mmCIF file of C-alpha atoms and ligand atoms in Angstrom:
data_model
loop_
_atom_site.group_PDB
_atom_site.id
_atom_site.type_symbol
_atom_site.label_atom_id
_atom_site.label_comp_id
_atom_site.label_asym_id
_atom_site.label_seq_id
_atom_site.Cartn_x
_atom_site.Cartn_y
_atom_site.Cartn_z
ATOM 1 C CA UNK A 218 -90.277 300.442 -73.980
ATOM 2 C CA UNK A 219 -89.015 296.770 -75.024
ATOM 3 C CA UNK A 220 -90.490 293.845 -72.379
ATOM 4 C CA UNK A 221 -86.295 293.528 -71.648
ATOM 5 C CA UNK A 222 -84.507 297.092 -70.446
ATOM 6 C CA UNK A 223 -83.010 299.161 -72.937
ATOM 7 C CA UNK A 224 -79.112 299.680 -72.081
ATOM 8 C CA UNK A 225 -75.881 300.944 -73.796
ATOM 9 C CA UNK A 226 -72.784 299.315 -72.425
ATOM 10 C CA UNK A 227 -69.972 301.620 -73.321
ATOM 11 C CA UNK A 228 -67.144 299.537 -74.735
ATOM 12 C CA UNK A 229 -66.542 295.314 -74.717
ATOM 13 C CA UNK A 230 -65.912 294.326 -70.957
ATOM 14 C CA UNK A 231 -65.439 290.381 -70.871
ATOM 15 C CA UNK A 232 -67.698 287.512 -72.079
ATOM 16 C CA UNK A 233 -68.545 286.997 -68.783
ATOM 17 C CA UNK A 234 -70.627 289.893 -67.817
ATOM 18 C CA UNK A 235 -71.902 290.812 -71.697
ATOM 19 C CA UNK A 236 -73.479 287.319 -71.706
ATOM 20 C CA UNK A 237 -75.739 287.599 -68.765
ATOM 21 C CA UNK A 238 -76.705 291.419 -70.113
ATOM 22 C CA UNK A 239 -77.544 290.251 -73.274
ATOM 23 C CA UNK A 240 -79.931 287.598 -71.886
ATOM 24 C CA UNK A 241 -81.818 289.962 -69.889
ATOM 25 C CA UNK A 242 -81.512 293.161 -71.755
ATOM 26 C CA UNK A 243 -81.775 294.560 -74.670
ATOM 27 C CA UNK A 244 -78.399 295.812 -75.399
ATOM 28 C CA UNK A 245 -76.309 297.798 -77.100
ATOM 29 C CA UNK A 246 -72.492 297.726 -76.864
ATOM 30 C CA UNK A 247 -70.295 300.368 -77.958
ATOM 31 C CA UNK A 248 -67.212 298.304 -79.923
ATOM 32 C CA UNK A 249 -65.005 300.796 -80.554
ATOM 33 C CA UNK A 250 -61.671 300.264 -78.432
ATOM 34 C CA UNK A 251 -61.847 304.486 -77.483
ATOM 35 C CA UNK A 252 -65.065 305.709 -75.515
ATOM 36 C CA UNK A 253 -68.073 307.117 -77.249
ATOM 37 C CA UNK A 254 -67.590 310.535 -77.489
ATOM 38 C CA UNK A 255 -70.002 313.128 -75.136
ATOM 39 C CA UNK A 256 -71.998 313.997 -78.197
ATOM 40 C CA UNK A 257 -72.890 310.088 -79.440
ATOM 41 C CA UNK A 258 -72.759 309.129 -74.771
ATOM 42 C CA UNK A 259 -75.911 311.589 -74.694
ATOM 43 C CA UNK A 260 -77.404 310.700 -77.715
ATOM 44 C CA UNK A 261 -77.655 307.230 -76.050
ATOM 45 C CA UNK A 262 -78.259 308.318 -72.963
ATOM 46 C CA UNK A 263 -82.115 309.369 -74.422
ATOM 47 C CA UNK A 264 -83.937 306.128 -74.274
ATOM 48 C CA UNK A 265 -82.085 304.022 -72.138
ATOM 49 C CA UNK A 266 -82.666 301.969 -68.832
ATOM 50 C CA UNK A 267 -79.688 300.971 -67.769
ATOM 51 C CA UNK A 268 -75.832 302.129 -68.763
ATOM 52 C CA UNK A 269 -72.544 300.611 -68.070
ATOM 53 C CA UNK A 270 -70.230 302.792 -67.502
ATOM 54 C CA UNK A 271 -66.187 303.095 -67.735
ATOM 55 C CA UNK A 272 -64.258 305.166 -65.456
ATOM 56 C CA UNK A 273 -63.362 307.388 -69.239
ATOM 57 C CA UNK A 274 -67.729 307.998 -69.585
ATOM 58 C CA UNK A 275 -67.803 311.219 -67.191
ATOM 59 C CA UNK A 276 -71.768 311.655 -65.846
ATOM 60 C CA UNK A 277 -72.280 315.003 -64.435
ATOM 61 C CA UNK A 278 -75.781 316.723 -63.860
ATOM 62 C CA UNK A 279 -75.874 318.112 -67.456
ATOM 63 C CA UNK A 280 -75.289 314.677 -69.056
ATOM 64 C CA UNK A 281 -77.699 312.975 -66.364
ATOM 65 C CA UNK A 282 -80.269 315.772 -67.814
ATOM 66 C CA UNK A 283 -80.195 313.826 -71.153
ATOM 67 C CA UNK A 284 -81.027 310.642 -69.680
ATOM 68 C CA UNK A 285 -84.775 310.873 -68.955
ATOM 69 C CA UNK A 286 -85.558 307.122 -68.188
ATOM 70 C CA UNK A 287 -81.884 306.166 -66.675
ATOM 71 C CA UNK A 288 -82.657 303.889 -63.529
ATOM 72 C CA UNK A 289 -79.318 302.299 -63.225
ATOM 73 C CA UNK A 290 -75.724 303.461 -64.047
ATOM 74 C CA UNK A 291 -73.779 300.489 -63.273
ATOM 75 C CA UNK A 292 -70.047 301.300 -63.447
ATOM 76 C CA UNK A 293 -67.298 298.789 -64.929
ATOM 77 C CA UNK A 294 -64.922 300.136 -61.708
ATOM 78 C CA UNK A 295 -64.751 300.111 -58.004
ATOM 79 C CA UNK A 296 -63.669 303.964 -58.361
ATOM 80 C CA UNK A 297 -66.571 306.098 -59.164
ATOM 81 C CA UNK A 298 -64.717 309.383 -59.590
ATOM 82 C CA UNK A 299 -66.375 309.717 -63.176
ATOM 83 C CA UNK A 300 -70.137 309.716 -61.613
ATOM 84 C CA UNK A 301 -71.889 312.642 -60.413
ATOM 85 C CA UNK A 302 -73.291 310.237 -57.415
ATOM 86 C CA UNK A 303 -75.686 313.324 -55.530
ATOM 87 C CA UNK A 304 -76.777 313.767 -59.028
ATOM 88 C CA UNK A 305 -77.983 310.236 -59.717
ATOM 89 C CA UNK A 306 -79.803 309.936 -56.596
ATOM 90 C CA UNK A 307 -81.193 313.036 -56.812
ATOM 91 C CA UNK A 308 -82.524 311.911 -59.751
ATOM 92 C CA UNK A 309 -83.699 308.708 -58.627
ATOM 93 C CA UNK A 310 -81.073 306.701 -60.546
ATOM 94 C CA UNK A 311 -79.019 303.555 -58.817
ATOM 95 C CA UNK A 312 -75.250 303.297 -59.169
ATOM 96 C CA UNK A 313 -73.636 300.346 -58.611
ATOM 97 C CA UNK A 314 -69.896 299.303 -58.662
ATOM 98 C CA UNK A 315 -67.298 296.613 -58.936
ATOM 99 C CA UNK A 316 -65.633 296.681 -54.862
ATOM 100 C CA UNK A 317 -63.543 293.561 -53.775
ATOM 101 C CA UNK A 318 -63.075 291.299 -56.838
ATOM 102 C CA UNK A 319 -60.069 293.478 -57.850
ATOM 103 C CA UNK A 320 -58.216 293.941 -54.331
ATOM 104 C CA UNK A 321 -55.593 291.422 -54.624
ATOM 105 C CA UNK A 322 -55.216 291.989 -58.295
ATOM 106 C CA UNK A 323 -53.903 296.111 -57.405
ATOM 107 C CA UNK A 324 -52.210 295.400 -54.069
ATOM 108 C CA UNK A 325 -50.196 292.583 -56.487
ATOM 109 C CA UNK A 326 -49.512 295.604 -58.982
ATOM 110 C CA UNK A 327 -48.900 298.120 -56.062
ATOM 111 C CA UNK A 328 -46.160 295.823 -54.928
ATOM 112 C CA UNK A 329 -44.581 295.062 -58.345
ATOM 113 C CA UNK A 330 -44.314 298.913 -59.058
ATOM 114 C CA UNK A 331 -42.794 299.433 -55.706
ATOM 115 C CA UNK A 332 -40.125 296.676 -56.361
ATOM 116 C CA UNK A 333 -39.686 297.579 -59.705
ATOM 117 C CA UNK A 334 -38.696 301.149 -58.694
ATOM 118 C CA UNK A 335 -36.983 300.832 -55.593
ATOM 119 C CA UNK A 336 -35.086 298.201 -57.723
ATOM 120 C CA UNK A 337 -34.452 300.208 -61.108
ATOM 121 C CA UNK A 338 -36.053 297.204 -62.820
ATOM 122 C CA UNK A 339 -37.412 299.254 -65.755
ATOM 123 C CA UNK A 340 -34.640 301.332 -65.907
ATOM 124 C CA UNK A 341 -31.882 298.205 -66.162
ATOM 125 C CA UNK A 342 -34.231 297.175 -68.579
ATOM 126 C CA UNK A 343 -33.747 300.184 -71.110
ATOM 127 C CA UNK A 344 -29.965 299.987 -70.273
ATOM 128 C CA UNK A 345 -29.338 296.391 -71.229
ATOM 129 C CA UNK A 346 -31.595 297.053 -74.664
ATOM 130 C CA UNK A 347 -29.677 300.405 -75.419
ATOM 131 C CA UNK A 348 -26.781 298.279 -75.429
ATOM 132 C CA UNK A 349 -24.636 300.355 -72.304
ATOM 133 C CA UNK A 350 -24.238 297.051 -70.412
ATOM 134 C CA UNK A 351 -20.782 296.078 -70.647
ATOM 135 C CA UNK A 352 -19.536 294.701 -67.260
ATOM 136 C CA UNK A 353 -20.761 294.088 -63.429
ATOM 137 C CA UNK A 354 -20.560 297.541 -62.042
ATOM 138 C CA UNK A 355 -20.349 297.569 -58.441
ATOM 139 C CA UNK A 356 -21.481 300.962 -58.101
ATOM 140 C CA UNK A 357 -24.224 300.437 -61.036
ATOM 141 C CA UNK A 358 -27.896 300.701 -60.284
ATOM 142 C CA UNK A 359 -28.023 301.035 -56.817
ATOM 143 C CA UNK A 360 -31.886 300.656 -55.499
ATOM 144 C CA UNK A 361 -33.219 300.799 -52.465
ATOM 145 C CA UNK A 362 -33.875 297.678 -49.298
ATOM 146 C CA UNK A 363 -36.853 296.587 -48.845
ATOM 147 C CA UNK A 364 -37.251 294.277 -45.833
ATOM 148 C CA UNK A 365 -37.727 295.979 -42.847
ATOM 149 C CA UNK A 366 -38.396 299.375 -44.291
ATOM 150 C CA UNK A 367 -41.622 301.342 -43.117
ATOM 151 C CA UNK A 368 -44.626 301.296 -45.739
ATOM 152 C CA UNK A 369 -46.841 304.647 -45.588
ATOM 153 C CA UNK A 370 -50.389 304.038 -46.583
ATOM 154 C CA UNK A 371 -52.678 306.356 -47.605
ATOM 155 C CA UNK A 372 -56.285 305.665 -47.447
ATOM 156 C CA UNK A 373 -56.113 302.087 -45.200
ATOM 157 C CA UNK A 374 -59.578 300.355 -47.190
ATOM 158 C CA UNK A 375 -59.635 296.992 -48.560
ATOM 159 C CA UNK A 376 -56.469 297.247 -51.146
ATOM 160 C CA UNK A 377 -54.291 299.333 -48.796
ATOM 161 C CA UNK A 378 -55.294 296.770 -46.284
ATOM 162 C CA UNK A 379 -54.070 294.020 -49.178
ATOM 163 C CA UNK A 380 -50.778 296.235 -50.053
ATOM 164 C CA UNK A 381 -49.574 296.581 -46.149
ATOM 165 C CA UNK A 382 -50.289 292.712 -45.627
ATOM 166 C CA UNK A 383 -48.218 291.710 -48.311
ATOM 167 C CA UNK A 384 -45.035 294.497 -46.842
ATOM 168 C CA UNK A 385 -45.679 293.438 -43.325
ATOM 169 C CA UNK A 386 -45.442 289.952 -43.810
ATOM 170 C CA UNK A 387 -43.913 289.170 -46.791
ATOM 171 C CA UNK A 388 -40.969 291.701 -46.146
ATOM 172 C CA UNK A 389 -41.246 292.877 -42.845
ATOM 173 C CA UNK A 390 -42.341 296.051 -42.859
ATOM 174 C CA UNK A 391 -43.363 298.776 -40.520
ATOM 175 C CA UNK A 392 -46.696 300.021 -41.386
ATOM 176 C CA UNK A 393 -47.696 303.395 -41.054
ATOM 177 C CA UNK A 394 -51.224 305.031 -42.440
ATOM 178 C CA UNK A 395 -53.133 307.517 -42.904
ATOM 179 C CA UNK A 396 -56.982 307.545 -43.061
ATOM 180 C CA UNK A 397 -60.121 309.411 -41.772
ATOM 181 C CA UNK A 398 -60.968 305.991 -40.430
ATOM 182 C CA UNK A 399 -59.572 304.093 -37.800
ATOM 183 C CA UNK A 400 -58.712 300.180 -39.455
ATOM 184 C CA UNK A 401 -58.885 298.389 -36.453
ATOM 185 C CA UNK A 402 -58.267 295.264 -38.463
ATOM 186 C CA UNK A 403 -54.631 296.819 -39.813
ATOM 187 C CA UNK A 404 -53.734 297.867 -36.466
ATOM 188 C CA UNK A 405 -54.196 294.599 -34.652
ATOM 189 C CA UNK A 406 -53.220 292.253 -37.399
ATOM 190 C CA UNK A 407 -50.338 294.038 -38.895
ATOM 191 C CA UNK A 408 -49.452 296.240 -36.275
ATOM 192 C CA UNK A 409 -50.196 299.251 -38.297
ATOM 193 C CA UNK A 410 -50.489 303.067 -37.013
ATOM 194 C CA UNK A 411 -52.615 305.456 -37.895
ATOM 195 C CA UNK A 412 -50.711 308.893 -37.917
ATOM 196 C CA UNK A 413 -51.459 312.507 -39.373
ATOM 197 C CA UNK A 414 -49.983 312.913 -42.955
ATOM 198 C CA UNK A 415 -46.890 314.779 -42.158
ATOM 199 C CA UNK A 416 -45.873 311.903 -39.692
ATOM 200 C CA UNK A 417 -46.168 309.350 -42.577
ATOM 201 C CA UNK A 418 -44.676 311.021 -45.470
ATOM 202 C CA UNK A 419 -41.674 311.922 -43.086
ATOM 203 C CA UNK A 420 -41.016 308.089 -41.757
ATOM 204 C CA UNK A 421 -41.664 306.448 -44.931
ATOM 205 C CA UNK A 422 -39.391 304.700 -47.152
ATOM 206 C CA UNK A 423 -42.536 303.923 -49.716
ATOM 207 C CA UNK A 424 -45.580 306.166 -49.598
ATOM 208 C CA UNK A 425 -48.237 304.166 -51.555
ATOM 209 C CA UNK A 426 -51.738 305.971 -52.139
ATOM 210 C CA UNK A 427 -54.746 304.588 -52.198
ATOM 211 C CA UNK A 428 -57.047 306.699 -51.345
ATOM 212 C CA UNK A 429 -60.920 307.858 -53.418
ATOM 213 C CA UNK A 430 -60.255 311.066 -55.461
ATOM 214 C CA UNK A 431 -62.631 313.893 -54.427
ATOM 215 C CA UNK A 432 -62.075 317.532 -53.654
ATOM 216 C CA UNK A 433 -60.549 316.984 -50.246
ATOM 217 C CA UNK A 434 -57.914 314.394 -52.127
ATOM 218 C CA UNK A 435 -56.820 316.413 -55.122
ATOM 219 C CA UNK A 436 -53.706 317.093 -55.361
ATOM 220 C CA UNK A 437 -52.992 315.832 -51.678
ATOM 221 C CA UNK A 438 -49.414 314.887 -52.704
ATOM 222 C CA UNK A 439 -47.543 318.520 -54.041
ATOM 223 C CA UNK A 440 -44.364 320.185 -53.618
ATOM 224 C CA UNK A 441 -45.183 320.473 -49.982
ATOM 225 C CA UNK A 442 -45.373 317.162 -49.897
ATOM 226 C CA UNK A 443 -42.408 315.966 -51.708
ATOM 227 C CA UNK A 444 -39.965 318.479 -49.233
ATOM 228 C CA UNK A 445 -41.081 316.234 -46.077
ATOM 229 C CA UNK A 446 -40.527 313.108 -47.354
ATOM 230 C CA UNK A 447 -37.252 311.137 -47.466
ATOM 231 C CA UNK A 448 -34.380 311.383 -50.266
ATOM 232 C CA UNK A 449 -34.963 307.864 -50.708
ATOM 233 C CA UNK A 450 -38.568 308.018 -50.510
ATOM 234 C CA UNK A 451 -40.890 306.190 -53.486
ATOM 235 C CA UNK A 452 -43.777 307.104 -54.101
ATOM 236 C CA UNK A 453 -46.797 304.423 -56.209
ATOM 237 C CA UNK A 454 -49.961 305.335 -57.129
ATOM 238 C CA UNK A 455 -52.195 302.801 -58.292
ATOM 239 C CA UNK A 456 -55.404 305.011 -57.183
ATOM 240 C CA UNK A 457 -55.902 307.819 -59.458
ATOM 241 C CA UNK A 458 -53.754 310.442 -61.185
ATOM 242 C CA UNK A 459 -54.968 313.588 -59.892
ATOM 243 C CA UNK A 460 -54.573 312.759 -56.023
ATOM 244 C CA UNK A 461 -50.567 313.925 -56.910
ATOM 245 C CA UNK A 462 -49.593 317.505 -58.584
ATOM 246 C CA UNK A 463 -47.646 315.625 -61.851
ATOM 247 C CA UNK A 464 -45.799 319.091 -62.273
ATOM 248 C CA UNK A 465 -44.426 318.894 -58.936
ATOM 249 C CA UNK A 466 -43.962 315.092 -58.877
ATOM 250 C CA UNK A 467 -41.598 315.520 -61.985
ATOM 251 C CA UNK A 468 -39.794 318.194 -60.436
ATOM 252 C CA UNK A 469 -39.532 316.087 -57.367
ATOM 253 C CA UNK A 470 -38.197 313.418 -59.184
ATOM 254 C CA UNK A 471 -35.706 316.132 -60.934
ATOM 255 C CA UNK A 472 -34.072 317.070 -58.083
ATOM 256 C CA UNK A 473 -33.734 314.212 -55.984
ATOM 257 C CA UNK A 474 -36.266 315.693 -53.528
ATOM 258 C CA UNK A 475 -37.469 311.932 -53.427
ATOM 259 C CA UNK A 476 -36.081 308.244 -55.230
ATOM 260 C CA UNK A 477 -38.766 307.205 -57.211
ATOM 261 C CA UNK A 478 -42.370 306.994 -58.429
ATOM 262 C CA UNK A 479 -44.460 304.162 -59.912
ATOM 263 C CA UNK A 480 -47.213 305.286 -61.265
ATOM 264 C CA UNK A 481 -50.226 302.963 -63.106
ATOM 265 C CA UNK A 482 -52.295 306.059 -62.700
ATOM 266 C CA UNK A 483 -51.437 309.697 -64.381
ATOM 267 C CA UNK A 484 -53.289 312.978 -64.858
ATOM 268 C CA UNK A 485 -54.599 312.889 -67.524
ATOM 269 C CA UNK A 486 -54.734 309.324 -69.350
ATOM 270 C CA UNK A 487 -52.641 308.596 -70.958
ATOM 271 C CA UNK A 488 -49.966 311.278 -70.051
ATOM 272 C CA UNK A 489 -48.810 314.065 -72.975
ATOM 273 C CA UNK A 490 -46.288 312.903 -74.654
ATOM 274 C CA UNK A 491 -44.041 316.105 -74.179
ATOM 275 C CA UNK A 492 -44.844 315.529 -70.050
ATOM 276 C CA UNK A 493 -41.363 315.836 -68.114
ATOM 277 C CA UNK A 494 -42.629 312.912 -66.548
ATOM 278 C CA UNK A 495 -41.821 310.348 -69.591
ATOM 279 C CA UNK A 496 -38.476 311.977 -69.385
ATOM 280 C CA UNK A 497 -37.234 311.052 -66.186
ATOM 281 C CA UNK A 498 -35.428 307.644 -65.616
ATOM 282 C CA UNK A 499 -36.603 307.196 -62.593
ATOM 283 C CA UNK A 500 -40.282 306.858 -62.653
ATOM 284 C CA UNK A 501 -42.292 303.995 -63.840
ATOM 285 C CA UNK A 502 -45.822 304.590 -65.935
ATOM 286 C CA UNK A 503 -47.901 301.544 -66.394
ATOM 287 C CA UNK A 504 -51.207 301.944 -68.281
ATOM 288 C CA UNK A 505 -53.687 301.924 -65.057
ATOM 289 C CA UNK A 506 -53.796 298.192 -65.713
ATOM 290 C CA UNK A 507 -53.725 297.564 -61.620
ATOM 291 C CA UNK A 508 -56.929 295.127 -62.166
ATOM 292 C CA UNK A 509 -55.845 293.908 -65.473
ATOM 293 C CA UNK A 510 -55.719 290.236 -64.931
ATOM 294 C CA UNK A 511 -58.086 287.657 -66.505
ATOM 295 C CA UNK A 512 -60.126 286.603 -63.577
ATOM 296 C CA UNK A 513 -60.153 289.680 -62.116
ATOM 297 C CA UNK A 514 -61.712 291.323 -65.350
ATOM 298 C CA UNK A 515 -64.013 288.348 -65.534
ATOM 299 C CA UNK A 516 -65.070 288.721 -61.992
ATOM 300 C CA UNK A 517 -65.649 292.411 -62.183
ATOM 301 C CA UNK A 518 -67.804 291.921 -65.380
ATOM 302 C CA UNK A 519 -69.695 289.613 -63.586
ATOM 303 C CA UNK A 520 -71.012 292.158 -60.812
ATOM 304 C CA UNK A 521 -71.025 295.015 -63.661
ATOM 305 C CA UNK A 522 -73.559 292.826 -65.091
ATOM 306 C CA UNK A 523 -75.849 291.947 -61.839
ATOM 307 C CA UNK A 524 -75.403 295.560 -60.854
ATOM 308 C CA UNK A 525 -77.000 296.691 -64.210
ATOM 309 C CA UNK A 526 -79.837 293.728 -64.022
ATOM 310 C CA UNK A 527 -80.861 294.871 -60.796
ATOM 311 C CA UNK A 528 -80.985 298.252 -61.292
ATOM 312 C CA UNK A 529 -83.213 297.790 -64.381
ATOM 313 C CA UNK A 530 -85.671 295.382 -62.856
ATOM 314 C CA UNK A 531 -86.069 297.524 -59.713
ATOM 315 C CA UNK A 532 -84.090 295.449 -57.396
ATOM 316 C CA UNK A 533 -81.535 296.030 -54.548
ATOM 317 C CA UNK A 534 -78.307 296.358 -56.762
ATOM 318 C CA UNK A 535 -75.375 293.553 -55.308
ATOM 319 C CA UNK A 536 -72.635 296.408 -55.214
ATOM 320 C CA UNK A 537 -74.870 299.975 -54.199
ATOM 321 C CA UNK A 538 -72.840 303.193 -54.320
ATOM 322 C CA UNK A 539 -76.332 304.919 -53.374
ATOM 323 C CA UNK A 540 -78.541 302.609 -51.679
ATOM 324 C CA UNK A 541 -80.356 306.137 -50.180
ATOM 325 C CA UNK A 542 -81.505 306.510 -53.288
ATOM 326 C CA UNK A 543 -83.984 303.474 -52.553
ATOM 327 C CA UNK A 544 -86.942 305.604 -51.705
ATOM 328 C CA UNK A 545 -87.177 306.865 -54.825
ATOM 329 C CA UNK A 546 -85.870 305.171 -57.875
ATOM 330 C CA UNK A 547 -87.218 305.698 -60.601
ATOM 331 C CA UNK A 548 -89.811 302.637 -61.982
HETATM 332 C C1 DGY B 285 -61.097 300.875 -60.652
HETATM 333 O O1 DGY B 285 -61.745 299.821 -60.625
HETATM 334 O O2 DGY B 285 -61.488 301.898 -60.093
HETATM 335 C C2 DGY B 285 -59.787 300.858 -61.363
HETATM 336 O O3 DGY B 285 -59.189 302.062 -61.471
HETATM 337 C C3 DGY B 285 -59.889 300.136 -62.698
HETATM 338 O O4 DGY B 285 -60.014 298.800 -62.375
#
């Protein structure tokens, strides 16, 4: 072993964080703009100290097998979906992740892809370039109110928190949620509810999910789903793809069951291109670019980086998904 850790970063994150690896590891970065494929991840995975991870590098048990010296994963993400966590720590490796420098960057994209449906945007957008715009039409492109309307959030954490703030008192909304935790924080500042799912998706105008995708979350938004909530309903997703049944989503979205969906999150990414979905006029698809912003990237970098140091040198990692695994990391 080098005197510096051995690590594999798995594509080009910003300046910010690959600087302060490269000064205190010996690195290698992956520079192709797709992922390394499983095949070339494991190969890697043989003699290194320390990866960093994208939410596209999936880390089960059998990859973790190939990984003999791995102390630290450190993942370039505050969703860690991709990362088989009891498998790390059973294995005595740290994970670390990127929570709270990109909260204000999604809630800012949550909103804009709730506007921009409930308002047609992208749709007008298509129309005016197609050249169908010939006059004012009174009855053209009618969208949906916003002020005053009742937000439904699921999974009230730090960017739901972020989302309802901006609806409650930017535009006045009613906020309703849904959590396995009580936000005390929500309910006195914003005057937010907690209620049973049901309850939300059947008062809410916009039904905007945030929540972590595990097994209790997949597919938590289906056909079911879709029947109880309003005709005008929209529906965003900035959290991940498979938290909603896409099949029935389109189909929603077909028949008017609901308005609307803005999604920057599909399943899988990127969609098919023969998905219904892309069909429809009145969804939105954005490129899960919720924390694409400069300082945001930077910032997230940044703790990618100090997440991966720490984990190589044996310290406490700044952002632990698995601090349990203290007891027994591997040296
Ligand atoms: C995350 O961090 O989990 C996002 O999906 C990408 O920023």
């Amino acid at each position: 072993m080098s005197a510096k850790g051995k690590v594999f970063v798995s594509r080009i994150i910003p300046e910010a964080g690959l600087a302060l690896i490269r000064a205190a590891c010996n690195a290698e970065i992956w520079e192709d703009p797709l992922p390394p494929p499983a095949d070339v991840l494991r190969s890697k995975l043989a003699d290194i100290d320390g990866l960093v991870s994208l939410l596209t590098d999936k880390l089960d048990a059998a990859v973790l097998d190939h990984a003999p010296r791995l102390k630290v994963v450190s993942n370039f993400a505050v969703g860690f979906n991709n990362i088989d966590v009891p498998a790390c720590t059973a294995r005595g490796i740290a994970v670390g992740n990127t929570p709270g420098v990109l909260t204000d960057a999604t809630a800012d994209m949550a909103f804009c892809l709730l506007i921009a449906a409930a308002r047609r945007v992208v749709e007008g957008h298509q129309y005016t370039l197609s050249g169908a715009w010939k006059t004012w039409e009174p009855l053209g492109h009618l969208g949906q109110d916003l002020a005053g309307r009742t937000i439904g959030i699921v999974g009230m954490g730090r960017i739901g928190y972020a989302l309802a703030r901006r609806c409650q008192r930017g535009w006045d909304m009613k906020v309703l949620y849904h959590d396995v935790y009580k936000n005390a924080n929500a309910e006195s500042e914003l005057g937010a509810k907690q209620v049973d799912l049901p309850t939300l998706l059947r008062e809410s105008d916009f039904v905007s999910l945030h929540a972590d995708l595990n097994d209790a979350t997949r597919g938590m938004i289906g056909a079911a789903q879709f029947k109880r909530m309003k005709r005008s309903a929209v529906l965003i997703n900035t959290a991940r793809g498979p938290l909603v049944d896409q099949k029935a989503l389109a189909d929603a979205l077909k028949s008017g069951t609901i308005f609307a969906a803005s999604l920057d999150v599909t399943d899988p990414e990127p969609p098919s291109m023969d998905d219904p979905l892309l069909k429809l006029p009145n969804v939105v698809i954005a490129p899960h670019i919720a924390s694409a912003t400069v300082e945001t990237r930077n910032r997230m970098a940044e703790i990618c980086a100090k997440n991966l140091i720490a984990g190589v040198t044996g310290q406490p990692l700044p952002a632990w998904v698995n601090p349990e695994v203290a007891p027994k990391r591997r040296t």
